[in-house]
Short mmCIF file of C-alpha atoms in Angstrom, two decimals:
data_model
loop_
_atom_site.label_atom_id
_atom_site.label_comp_id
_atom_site.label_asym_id
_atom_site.label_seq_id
_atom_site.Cartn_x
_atom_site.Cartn_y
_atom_site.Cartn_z
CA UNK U 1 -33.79 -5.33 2.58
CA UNK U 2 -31.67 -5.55 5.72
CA UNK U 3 -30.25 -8.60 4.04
CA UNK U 4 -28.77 -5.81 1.81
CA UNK U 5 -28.19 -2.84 4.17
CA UNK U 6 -25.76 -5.44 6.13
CA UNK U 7 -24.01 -6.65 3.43
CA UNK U 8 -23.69 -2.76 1.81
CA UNK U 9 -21.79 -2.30 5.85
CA UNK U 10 -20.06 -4.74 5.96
CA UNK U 11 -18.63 -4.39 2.14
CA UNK U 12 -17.75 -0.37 2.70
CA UNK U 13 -16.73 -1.30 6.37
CA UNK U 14 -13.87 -3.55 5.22
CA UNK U 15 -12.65 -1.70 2.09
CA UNK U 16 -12.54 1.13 4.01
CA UNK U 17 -10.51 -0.64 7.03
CA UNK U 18 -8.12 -1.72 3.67
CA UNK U 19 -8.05 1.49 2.56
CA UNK U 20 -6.35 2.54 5.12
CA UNK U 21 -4.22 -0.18 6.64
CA UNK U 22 -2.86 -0.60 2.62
CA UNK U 23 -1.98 2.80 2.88
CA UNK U 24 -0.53 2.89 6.36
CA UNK U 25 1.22 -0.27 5.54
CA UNK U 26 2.60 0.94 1.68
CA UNK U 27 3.71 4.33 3.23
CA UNK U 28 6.13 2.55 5.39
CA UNK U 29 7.16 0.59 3.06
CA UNK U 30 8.24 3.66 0.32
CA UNK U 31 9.87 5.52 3.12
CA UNK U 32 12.45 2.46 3.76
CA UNK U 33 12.57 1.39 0.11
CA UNK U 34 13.54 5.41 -0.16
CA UNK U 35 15.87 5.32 2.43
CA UNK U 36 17.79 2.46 0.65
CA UNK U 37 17.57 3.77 -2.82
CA UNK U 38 18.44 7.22 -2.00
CA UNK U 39 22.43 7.34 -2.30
CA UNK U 40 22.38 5.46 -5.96
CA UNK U 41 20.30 8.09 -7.14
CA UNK U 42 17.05 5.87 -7.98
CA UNK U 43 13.99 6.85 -7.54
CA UNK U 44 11.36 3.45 -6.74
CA UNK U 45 10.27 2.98 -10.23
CA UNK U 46 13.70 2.99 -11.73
CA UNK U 47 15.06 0.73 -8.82
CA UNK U 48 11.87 -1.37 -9.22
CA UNK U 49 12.20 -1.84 -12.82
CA UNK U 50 15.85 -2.97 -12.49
CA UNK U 51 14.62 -5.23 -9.20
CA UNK U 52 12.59 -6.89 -11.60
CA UNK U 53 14.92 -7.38 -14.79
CA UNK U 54 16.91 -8.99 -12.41
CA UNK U 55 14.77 -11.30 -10.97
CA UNK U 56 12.73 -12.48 -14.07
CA UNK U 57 16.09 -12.82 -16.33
CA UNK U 58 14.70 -11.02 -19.27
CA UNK U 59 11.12 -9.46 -19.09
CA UNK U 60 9.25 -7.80 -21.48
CA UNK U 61 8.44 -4.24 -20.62
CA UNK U 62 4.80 -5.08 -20.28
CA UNK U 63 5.93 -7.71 -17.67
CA UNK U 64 7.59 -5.19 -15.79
CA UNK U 65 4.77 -2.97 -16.04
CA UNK U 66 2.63 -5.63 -14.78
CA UNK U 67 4.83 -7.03 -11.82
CA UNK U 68 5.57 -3.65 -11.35
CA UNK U 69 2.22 -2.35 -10.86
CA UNK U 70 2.60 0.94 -12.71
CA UNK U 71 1.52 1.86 -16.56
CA UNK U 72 3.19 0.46 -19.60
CA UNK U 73 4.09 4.46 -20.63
CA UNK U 74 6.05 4.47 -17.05
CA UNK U 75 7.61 1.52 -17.23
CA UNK U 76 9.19 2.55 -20.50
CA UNK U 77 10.27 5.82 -20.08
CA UNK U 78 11.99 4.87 -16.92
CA UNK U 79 13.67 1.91 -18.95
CA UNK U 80 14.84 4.51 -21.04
CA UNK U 81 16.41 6.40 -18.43
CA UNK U 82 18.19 3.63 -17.14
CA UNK U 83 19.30 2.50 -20.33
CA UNK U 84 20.95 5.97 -21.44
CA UNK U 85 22.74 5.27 -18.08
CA UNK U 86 23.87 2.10 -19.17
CA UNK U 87 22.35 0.14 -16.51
CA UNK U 88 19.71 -1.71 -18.76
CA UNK U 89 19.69 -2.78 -22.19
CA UNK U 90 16.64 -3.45 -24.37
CA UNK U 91 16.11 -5.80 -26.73
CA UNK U 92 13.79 -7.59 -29.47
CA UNK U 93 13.20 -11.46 -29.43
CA UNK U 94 13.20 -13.98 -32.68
CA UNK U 95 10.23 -15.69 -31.36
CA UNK U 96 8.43 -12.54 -29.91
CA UNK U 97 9.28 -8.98 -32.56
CA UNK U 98 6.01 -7.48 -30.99
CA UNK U 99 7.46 -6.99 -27.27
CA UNK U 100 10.66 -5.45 -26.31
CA UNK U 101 12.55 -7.07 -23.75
CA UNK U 102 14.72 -5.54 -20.88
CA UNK U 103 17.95 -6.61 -19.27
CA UNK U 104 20.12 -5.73 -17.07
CA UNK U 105 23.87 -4.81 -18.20
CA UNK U 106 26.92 -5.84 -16.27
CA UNK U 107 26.73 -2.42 -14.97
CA UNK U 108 22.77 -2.65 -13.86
CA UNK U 109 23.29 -6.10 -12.60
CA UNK U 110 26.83 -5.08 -10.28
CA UNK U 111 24.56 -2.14 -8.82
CA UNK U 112 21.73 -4.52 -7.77
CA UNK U 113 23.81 -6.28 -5.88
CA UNK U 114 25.68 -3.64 -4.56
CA UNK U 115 22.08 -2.42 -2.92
CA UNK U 116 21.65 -5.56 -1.75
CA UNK U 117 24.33 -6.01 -0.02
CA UNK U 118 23.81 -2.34 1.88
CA UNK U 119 20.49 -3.30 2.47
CA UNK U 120 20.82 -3.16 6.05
CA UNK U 121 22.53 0.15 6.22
CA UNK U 122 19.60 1.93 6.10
CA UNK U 123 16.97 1.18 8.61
CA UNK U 124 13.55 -0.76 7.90
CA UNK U 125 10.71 -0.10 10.13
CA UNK U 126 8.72 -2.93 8.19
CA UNK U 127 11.60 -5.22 9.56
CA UNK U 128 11.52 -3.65 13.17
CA UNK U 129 7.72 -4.09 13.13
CA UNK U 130 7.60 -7.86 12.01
CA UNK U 131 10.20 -8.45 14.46
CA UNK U 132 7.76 -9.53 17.44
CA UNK U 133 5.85 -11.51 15.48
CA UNK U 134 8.53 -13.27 14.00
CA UNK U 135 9.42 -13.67 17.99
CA UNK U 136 5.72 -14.60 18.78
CA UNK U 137 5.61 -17.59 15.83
CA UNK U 138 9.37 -17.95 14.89
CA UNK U 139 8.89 -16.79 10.72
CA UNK U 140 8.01 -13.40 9.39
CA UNK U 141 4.30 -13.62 8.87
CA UNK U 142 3.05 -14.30 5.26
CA UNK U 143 0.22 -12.13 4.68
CA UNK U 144 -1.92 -15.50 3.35
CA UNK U 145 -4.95 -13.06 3.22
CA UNK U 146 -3.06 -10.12 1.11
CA UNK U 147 -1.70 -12.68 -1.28
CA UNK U 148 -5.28 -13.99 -1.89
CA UNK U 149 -6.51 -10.87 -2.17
CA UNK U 150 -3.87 -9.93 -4.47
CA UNK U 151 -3.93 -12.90 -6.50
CA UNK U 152 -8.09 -12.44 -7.15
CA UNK U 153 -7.41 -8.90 -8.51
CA UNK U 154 -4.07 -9.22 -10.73
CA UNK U 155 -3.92 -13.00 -11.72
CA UNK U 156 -2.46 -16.03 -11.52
CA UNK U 157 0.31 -14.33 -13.60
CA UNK U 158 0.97 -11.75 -11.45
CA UNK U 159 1.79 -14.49 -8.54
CA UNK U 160 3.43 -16.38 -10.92
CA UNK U 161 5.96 -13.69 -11.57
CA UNK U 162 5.50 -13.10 -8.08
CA UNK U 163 7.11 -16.60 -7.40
CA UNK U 164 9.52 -16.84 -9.97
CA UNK U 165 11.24 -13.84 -9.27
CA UNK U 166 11.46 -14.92 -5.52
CA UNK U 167 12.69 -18.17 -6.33
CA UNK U 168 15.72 -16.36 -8.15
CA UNK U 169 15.99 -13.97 -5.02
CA UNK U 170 16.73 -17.11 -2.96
CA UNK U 171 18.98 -18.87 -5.79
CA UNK U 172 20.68 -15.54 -6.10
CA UNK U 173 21.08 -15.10 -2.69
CA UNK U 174 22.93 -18.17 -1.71
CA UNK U 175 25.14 -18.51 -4.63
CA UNK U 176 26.80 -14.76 -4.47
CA UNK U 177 26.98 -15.53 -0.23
CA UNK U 178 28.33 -19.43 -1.11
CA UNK U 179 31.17 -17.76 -3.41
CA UNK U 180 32.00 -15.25 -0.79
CA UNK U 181 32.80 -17.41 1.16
CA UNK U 182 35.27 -19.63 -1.05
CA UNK J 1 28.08 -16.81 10.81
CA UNK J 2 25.27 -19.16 8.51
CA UNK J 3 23.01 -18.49 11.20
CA UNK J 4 23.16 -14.38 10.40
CA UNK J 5 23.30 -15.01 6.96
CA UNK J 6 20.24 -16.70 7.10
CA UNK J 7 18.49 -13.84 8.96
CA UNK J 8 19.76 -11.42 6.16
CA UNK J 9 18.40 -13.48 4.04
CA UNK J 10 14.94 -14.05 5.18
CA UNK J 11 14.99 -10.56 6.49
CA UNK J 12 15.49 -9.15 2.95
CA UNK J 13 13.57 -11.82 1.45
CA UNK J 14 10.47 -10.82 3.51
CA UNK J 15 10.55 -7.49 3.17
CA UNK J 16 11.09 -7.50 -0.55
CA UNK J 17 7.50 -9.88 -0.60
CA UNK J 18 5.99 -7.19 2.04
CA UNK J 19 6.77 -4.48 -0.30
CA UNK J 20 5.70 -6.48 -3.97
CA UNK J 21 2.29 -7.10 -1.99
CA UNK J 22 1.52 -4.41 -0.36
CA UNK J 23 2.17 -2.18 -3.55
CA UNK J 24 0.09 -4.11 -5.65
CA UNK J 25 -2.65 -3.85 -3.07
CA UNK J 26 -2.39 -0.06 -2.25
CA UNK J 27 -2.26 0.22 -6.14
CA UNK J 28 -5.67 -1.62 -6.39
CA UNK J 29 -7.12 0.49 -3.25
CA UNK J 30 -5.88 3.91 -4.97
CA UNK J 31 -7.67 3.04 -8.19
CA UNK J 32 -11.04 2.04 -6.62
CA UNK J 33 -10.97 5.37 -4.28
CA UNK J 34 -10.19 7.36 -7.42
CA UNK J 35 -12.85 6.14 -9.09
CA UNK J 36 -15.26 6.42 -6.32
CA UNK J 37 -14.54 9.94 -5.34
CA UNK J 38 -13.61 11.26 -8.88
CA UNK J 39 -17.66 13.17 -9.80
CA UNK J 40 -16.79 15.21 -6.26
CA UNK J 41 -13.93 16.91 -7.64
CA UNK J 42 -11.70 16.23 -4.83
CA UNK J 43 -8.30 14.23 -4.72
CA UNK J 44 -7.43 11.27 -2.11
CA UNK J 45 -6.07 13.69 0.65
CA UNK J 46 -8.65 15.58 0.38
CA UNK J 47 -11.19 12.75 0.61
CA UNK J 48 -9.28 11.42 3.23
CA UNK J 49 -9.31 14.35 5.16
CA UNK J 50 -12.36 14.49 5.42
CA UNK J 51 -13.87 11.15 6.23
CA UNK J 52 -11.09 11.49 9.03
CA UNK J 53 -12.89 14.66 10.08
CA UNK J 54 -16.07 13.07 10.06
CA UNK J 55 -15.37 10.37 11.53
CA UNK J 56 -13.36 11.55 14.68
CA UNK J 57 -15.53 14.34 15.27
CA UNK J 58 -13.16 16.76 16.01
CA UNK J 59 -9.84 15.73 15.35
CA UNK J 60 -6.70 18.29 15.10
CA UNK J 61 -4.31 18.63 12.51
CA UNK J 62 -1.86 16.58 13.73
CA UNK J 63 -4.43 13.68 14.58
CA UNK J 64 -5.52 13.63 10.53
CA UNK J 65 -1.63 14.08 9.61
CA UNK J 66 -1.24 10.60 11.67
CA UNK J 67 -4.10 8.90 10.75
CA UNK J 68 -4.02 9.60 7.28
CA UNK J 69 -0.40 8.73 6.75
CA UNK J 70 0.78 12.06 5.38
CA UNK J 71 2.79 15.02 6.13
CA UNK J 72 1.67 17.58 8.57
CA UNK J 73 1.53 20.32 5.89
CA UNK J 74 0.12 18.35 3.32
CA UNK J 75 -2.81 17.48 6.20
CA UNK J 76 -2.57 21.36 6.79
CA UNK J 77 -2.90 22.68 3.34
CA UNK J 78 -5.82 20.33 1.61
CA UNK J 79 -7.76 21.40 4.84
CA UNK J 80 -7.31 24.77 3.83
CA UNK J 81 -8.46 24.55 0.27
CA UNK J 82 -11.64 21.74 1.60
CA UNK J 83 -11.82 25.32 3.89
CA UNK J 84 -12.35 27.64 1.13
CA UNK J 85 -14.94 25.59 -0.35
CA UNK J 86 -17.00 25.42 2.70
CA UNK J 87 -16.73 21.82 3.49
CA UNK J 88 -14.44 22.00 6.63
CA UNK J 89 -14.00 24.61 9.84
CA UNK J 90 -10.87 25.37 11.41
CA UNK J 91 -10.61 25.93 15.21
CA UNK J 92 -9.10 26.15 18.42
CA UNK J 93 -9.70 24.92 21.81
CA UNK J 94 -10.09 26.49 24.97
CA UNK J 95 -8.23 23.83 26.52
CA UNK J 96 -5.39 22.59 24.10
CA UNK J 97 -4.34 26.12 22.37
CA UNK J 98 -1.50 25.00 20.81
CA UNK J 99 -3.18 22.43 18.46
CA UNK J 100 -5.47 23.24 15.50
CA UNK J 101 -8.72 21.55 15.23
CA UNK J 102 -10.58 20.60 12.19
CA UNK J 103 -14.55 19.81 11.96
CA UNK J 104 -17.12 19.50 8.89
CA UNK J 105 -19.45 21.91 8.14
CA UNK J 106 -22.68 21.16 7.29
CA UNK J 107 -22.22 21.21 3.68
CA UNK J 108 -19.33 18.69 4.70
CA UNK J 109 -20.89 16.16 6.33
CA UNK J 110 -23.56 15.92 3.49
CA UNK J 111 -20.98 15.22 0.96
CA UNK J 112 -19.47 12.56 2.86
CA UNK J 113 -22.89 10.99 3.65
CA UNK J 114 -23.45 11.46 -0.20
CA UNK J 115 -20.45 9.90 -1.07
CA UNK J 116 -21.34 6.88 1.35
CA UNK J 117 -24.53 6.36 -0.25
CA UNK J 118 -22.86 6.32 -4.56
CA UNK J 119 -20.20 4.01 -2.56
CA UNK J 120 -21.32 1.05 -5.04
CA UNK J 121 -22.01 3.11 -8.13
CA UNK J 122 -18.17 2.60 -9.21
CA UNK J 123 -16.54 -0.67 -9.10
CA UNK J 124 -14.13 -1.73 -6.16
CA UNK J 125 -11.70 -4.54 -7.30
CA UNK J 126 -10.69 -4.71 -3.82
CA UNK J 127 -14.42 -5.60 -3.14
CA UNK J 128 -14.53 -8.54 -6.04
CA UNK J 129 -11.14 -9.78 -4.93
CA UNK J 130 -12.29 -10.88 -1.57
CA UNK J 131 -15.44 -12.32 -2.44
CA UNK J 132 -14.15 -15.98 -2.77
CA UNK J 133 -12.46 -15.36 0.69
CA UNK J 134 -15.69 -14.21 1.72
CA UNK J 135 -17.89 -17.32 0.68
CA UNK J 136 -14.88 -19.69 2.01
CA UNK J 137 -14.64 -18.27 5.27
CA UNK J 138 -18.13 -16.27 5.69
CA UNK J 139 -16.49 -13.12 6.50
CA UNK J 140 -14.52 -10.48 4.84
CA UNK J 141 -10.50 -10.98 5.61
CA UNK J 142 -8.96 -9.04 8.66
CA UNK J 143 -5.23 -8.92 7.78
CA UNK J 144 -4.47 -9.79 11.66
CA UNK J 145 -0.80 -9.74 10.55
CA UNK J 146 -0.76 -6.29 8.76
CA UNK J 147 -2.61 -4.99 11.75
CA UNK J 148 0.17 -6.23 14.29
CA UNK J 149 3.14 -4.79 11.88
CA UNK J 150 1.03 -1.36 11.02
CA UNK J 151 0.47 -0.96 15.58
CA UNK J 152 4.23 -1.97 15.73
CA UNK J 153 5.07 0.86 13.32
CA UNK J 154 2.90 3.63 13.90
CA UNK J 155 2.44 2.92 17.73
CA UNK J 156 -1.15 1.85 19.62
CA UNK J 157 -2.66 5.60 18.97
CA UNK J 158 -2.91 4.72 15.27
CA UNK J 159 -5.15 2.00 16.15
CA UNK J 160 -7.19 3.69 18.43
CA UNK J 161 -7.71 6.07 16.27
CA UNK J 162 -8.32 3.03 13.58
CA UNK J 163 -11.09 1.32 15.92
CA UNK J 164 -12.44 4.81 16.89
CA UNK J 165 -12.78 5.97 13.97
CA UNK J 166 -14.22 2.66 12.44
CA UNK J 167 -16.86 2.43 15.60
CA UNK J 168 -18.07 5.87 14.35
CA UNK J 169 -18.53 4.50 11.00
CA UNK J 170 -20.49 1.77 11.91
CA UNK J 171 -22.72 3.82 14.37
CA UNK J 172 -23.27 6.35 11.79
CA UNK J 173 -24.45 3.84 9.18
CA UNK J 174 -26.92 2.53 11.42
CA UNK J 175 -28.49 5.69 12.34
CA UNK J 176 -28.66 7.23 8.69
CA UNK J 177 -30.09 3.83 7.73
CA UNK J 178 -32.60 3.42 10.34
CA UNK J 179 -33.95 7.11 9.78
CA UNK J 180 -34.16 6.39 5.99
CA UNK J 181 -36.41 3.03 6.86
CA UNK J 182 -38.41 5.82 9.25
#
């Protein structure tokens, strides 16, 4: 019995320490993704829904719903909204006429990089707070734990999509920088 | 003029990841909490509030505002309504008159030590997610690095607080368990 009692602790001991140091942690993280947002009059769903039609190069809404951690019903109606603002398109696929697909327009894709290239305009306490580790061990730290974690709960997809849409971040990244500098 | 580049780029880069994860994790850790506290009839701040105000013995306004990661009127307002239903007690202090101090009631603290004990009548994905880190490394994950970046953002107090209020949870669970095997 005191088998169980320990392991009933420790299990309510550490979801309860993740309870709260997710929330700590995902607070700061709204209020700078806010701060960013805020002049292109976006709130974080619509800005994340555009992130990610960026990034994956033609999702399905249920994609972004998943990657986007938020229900199917939101992801679409916020999809809509950006579409009537011409910022997103939808679309049906040959091989696939039970999802619909998003995409950005020129217009959605010109504003995504606008915001990212006033990213640092706004200030990002999740940035100032890495900072000295980053000092201490010379990278930002990588959250191994989280991603495990994260990976047990939503998938291999999830960190698949995870990836992928990183990967294009990078690729992204250092062609529009490369060409600015031509 | 590569080397800054690069630092905008691995700056944005990790703090794009940092947001992905720690949304999808806060999304899981919202979804168990619901679940768990959902036959009280009470909402997350509310819940929160509470187990703060149990678990500090005595904390003020302000201290649950910080801990809990909200606003000092949204902190100020659930304790009102957890007032009206008898579950928390406002005061003030002889010594410290400018602050307002919040403590369970009776009826309080037996909710929260009812709530502790249905802990594992709802699921917690958060739970099942780190079981395989649990059997690989025969202990629950810490999230050293979220720790550093949450004291580096919300300041050492937070994490006093944190380990205070933590201690108290562990002491507590040993005494209510050891009187039950009485």
């Amino acid at each position: 019995m005191s088998e169980q009692l320990y392991t009933t602790k420790e299990a309510m001991l550490y979801s309860q320490r993740t309870a709260q140091l997710s929330k700590a942690l995902w607070k700061a993280v709204e209020k700078d993704w806010q701060l960013w947002i805020k002049p292109y009059d976006l709130n974080i769903n619509e800005h994340h829904i555009l992130w990610i039609s960026f990034h994956l190069q033609g999702a399905s809404i249920s994609d972004v719903a998943k990657f986007g951690v938020m229900h199917v019903s939101t992801a679409f109606n916020f999809s809509k909204k950006l579409e009537e603002r011409g910022l997103l398109k939808f679309s049906k696929r040959d091989d696939d006429k039970r999802n619909t697909y998003v995409e950005l327009t020129e217009a959605g894709s010109q504003l995504i990089m606008r915001m990212n290239e006033h990213y640092h305009d706004t200030p990002h306490c999740i940035l100032d707070g890495s900072l000295p580790l980053r000092e201490l061990y010379g990278r930002f730290p990588e959250f191994l734990d989280v991603m495990a974690v994260v990976r047990n709960i939503y998938g291999d997809d999830f960190i698949k999509i995870f990836e992928r849409s990183f990967k294009n971040f990078k690729d992204n990244f250092d062609q529009v920088h490369s060409s600015a500098r031509q």
